[in-house]
PDB file of C-alpha atoms in Angstrom:
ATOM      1  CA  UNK A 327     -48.140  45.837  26.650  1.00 66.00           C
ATOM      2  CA  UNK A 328     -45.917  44.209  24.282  1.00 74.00           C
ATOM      3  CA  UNK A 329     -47.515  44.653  20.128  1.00 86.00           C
ATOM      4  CA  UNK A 330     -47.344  42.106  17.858  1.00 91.00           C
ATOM      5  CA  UNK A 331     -45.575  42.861  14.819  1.00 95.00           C
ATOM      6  CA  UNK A 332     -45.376  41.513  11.805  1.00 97.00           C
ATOM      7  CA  UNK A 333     -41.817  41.508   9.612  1.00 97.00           C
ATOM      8  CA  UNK A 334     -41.832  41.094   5.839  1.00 98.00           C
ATOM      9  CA  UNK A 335     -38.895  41.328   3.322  1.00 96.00           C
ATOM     10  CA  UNK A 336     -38.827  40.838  -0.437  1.00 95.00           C
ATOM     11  CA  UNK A 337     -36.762  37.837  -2.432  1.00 90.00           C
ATOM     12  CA  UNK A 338     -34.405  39.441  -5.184  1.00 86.00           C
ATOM     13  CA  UNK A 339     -35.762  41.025  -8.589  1.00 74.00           C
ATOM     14  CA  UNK A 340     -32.483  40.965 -10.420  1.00 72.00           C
ATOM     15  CA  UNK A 341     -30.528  38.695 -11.812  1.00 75.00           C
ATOM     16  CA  UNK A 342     -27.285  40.638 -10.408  1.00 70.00           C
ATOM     17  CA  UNK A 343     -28.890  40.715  -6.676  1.00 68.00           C
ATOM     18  CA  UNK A 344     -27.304  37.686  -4.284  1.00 76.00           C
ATOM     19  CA  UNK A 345     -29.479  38.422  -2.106  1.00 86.00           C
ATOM     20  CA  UNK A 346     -32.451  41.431  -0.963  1.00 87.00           C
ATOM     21  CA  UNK A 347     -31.089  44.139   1.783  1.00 93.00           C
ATOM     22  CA  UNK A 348     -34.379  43.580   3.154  1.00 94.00           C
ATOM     23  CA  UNK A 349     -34.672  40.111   3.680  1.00 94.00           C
ATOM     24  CA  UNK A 350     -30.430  40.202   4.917  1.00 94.00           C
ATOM     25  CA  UNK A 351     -32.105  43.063   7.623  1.00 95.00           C
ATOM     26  CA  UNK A 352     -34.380  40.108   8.656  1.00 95.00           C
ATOM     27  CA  UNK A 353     -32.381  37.497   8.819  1.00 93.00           C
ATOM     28  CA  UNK A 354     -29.780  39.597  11.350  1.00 91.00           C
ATOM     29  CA  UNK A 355     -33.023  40.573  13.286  1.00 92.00           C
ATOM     30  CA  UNK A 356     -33.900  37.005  13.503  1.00 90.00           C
ATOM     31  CA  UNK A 357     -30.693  36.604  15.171  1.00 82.00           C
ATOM     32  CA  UNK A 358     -30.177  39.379  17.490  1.00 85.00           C
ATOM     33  CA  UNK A 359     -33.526  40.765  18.825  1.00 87.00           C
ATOM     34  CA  UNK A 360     -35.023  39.817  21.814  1.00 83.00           C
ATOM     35  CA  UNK A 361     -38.603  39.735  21.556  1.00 85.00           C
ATOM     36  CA  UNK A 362     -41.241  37.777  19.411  1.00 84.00           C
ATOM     37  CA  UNK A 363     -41.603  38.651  16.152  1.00 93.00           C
ATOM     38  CA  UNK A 364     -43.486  36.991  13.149  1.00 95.00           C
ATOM     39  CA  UNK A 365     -41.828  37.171   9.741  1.00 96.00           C
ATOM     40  CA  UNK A 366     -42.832  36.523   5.828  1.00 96.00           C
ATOM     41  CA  UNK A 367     -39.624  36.254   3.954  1.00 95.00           C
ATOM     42  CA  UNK A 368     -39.088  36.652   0.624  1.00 96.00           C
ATOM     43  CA  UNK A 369     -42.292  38.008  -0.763  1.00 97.00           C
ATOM     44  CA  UNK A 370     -42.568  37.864  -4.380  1.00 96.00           C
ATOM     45  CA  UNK A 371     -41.501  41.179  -6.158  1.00 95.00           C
ATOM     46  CA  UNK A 372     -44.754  41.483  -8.309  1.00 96.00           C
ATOM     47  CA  UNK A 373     -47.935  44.213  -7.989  1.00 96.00           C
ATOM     48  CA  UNK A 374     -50.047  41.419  -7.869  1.00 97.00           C
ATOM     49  CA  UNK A 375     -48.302  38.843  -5.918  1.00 97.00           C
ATOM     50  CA  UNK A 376     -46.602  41.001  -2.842  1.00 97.00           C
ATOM     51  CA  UNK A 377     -49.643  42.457  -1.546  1.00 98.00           C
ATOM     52  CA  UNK A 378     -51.629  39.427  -2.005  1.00 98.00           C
ATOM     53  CA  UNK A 379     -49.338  37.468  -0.021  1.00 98.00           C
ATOM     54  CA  UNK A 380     -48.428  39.786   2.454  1.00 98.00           C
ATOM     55  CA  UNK A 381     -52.019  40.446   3.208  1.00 97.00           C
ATOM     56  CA  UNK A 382     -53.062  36.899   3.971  1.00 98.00           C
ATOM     57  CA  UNK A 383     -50.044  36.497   6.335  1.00 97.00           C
ATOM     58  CA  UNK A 384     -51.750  39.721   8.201  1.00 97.00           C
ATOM     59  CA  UNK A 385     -55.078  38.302   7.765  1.00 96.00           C
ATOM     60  CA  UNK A 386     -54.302  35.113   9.430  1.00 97.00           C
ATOM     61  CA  UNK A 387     -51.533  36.484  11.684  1.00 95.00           C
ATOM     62  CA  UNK A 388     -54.098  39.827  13.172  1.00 94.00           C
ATOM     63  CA  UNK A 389     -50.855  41.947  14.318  1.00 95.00           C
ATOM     64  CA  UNK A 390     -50.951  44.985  16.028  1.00 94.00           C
ATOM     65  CA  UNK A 391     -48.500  46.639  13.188  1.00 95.00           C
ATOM     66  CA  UNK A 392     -46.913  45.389   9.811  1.00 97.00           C
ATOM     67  CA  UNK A 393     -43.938  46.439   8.933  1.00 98.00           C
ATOM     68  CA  UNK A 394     -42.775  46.239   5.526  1.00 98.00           C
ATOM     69  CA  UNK A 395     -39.394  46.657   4.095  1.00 98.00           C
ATOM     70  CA  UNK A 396     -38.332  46.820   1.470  1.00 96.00           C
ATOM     71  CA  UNK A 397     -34.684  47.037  -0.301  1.00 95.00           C
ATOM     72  CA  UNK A 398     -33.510  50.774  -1.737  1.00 93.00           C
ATOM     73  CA  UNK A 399     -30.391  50.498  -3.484  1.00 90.00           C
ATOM     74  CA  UNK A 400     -29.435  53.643  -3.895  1.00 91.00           C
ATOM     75  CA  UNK A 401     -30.549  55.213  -0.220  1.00 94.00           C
ATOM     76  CA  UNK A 402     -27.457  55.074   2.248  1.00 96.00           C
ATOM     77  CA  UNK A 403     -29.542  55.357   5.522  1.00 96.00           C
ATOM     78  CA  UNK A 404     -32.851  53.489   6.634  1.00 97.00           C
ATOM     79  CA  UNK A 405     -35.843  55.269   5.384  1.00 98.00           C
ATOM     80  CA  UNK A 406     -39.636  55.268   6.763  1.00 98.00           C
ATOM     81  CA  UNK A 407     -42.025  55.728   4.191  1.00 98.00           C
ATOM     82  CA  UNK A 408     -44.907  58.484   5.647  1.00 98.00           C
ATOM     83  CA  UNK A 409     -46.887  57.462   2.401  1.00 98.00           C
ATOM     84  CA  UNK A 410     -47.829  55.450  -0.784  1.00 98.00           C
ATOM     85  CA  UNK A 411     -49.638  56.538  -4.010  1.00 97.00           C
ATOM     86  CA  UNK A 412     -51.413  55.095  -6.715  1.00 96.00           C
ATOM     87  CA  UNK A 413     -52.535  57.558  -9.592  1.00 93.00           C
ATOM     88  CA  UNK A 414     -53.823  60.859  -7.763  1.00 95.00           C
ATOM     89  CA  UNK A 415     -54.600  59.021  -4.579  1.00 97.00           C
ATOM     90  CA  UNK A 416     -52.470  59.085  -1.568  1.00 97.00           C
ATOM     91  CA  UNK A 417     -52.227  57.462   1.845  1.00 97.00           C
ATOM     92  CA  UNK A 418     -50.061  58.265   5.000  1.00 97.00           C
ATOM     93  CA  UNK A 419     -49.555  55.791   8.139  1.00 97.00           C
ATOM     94  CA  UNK A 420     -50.613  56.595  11.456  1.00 95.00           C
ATOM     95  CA  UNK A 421     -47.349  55.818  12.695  1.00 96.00           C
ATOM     96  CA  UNK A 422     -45.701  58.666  14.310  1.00 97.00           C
ATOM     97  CA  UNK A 423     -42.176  58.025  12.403  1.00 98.00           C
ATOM     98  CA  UNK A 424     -40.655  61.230  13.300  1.00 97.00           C
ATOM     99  CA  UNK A 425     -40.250  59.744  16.884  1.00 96.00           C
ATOM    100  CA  UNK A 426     -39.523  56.440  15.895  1.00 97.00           C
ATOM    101  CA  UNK A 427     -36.266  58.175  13.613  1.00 98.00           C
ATOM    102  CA  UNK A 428     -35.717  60.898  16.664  1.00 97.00           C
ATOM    103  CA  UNK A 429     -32.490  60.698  17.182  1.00 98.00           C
ATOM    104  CA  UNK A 430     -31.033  57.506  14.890  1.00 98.00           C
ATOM    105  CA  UNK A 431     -28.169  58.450  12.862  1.00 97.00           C
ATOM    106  CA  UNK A 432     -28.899  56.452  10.131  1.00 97.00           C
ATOM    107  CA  UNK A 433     -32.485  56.656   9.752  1.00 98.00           C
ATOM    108  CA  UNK A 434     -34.559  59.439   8.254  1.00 98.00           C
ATOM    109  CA  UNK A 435     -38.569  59.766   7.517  1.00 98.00           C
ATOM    110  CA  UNK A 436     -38.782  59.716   3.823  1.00 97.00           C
ATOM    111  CA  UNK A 437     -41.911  61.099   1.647  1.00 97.00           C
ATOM    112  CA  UNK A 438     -41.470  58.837  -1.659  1.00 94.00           C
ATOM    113  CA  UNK A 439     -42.089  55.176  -1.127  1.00 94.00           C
ATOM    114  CA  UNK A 440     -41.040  54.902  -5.136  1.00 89.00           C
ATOM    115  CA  UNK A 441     -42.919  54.008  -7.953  1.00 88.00           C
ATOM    116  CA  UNK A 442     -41.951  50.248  -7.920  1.00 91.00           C
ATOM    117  CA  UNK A 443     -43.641  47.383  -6.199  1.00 96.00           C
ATOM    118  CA  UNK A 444     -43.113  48.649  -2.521  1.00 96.00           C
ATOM    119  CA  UNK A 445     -44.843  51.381  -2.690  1.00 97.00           C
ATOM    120  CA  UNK A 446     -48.215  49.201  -4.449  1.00 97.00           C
ATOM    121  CA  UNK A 447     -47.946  46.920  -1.634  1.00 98.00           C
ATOM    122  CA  UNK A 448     -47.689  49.700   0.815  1.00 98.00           C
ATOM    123  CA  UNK A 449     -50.579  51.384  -1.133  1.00 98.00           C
ATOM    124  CA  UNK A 450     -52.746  48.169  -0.627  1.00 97.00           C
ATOM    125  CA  UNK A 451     -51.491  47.544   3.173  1.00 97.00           C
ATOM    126  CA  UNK A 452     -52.802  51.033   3.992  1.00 98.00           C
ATOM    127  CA  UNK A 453     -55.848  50.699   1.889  1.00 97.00           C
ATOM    128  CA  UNK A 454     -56.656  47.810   3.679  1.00 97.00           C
ATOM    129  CA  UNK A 455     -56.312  49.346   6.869  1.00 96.00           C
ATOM    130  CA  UNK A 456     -57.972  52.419   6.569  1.00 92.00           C
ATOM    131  CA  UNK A 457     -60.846  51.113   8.875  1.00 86.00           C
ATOM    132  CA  UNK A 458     -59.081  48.728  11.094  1.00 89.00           C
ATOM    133  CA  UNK A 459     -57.280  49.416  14.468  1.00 90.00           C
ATOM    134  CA  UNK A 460     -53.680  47.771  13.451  1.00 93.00           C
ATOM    135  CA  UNK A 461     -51.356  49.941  11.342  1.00 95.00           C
ATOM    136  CA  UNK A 462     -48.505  49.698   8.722  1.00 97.00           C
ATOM    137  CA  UNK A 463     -44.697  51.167   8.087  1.00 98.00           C
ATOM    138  CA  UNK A 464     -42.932  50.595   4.831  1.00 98.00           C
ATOM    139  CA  UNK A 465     -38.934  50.880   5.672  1.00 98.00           C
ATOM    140  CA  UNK A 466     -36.241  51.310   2.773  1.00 97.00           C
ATOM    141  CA  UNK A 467     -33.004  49.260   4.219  1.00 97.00           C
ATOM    142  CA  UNK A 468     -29.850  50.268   1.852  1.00 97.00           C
ATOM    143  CA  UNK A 469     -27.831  47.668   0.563  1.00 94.00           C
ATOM    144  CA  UNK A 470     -26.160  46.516   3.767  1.00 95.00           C
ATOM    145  CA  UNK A 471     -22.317  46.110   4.041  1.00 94.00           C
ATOM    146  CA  UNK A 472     -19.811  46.056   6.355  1.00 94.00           C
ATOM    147  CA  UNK A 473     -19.565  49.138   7.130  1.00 95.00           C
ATOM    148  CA  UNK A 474     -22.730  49.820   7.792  1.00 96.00           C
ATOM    149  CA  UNK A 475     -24.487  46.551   8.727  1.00 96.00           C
ATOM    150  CA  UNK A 476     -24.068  47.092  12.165  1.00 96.00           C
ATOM    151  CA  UNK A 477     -25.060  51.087  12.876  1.00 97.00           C
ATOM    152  CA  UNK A 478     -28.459  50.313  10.379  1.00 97.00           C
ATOM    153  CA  UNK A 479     -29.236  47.137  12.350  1.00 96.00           C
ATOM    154  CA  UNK A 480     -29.060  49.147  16.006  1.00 96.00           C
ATOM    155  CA  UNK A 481     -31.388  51.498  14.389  1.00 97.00           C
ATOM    156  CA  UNK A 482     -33.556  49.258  12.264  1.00 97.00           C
ATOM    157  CA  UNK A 483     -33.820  47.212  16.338  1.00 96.00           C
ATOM    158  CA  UNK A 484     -34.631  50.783  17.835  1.00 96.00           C
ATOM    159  CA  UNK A 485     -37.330  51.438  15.837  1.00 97.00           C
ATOM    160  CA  UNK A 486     -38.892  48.262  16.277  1.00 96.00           C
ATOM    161  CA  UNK A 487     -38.712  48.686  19.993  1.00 94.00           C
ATOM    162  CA  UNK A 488     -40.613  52.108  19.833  1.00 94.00           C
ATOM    163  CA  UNK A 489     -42.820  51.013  17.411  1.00 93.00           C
ATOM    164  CA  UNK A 490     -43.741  47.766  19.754  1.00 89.00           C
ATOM    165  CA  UNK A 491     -44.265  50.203  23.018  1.00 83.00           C
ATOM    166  CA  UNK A 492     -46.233  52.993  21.313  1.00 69.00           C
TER     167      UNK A 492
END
């Protein structure tokens, strides 16, 4: 059976950003993949804010999985987070993300969700969680160009369909 899944991207923190890689990795999913999807563009980049909003949409929504992405400038390949922190605490999906990155060329399983707002909403998502039967991947999309738009985008859809038939 088909999951229900939950997109969400963040807007732009920088007054140099056009745009978030994030919500660009969206917007070509919106186009290009096949099955239903829900979405929350442009979430607020803010501790408070993002995981606020992003937890309301789930609340109201009741996916099977959330997945979060978030934009990573200085990554070159798609990353899925295994984990989030705040202070001494930690907390890993249950997401097997080994086999959703088995075999993608442009997608690795990463172990540092960063110590900026994606990794406190990721934090809270999987806090939230920790009793409930739906679960939660933070991915890191690069800063898509036109080079690599297209290989990150058949991975970023690959993942999605293993993550929707596990």
């Amino acid at each position: 059976m088909q999951k229900n899944i939950l997109l969400t991207s963040f807007t732009t923190w920088k007054t140099c950003h056009v745009t978030n890689s994030s919500d660009d990795m969206l917007g070509h999913v919106i186009n290009s993949y096949n099955k239903p999807l829900h979405y929350l563009h442009k979430v607020p980049v803010d501790h408070e804010l993002a995981p606020k909003k992003v937890l309301e949409k789930f609340i109201k929504l009741k996916p099977d999985i959330l997945v979060c992405c978030g934009m990573a400038e200085k990554r070159k390949m798609l990353n899925l987070e295994s984990r989030a922190r705040s202070g001494e605490k930690t907390l890993e999906t249950d997401v097997d993300l080994k086999n959703l990155a088995k075999g993608l060329a442009m997608t690795r399983v990463s172990h540092d969700a960063g110590k900026f707002v994606c990794n406190t909403l990721y934090f809270s998502v999987l806090n939230y969680l920790k009793n409930q039967s739906q679960s939660c991947i933070f991915v890191h999309v690069p800063v898509l160009t036109s080079d690599n738009l297209e290989p990150i985008k058949s991975n970023f859809i690959s993942v999605l369909d293993r993550i929707s038939e596990n």
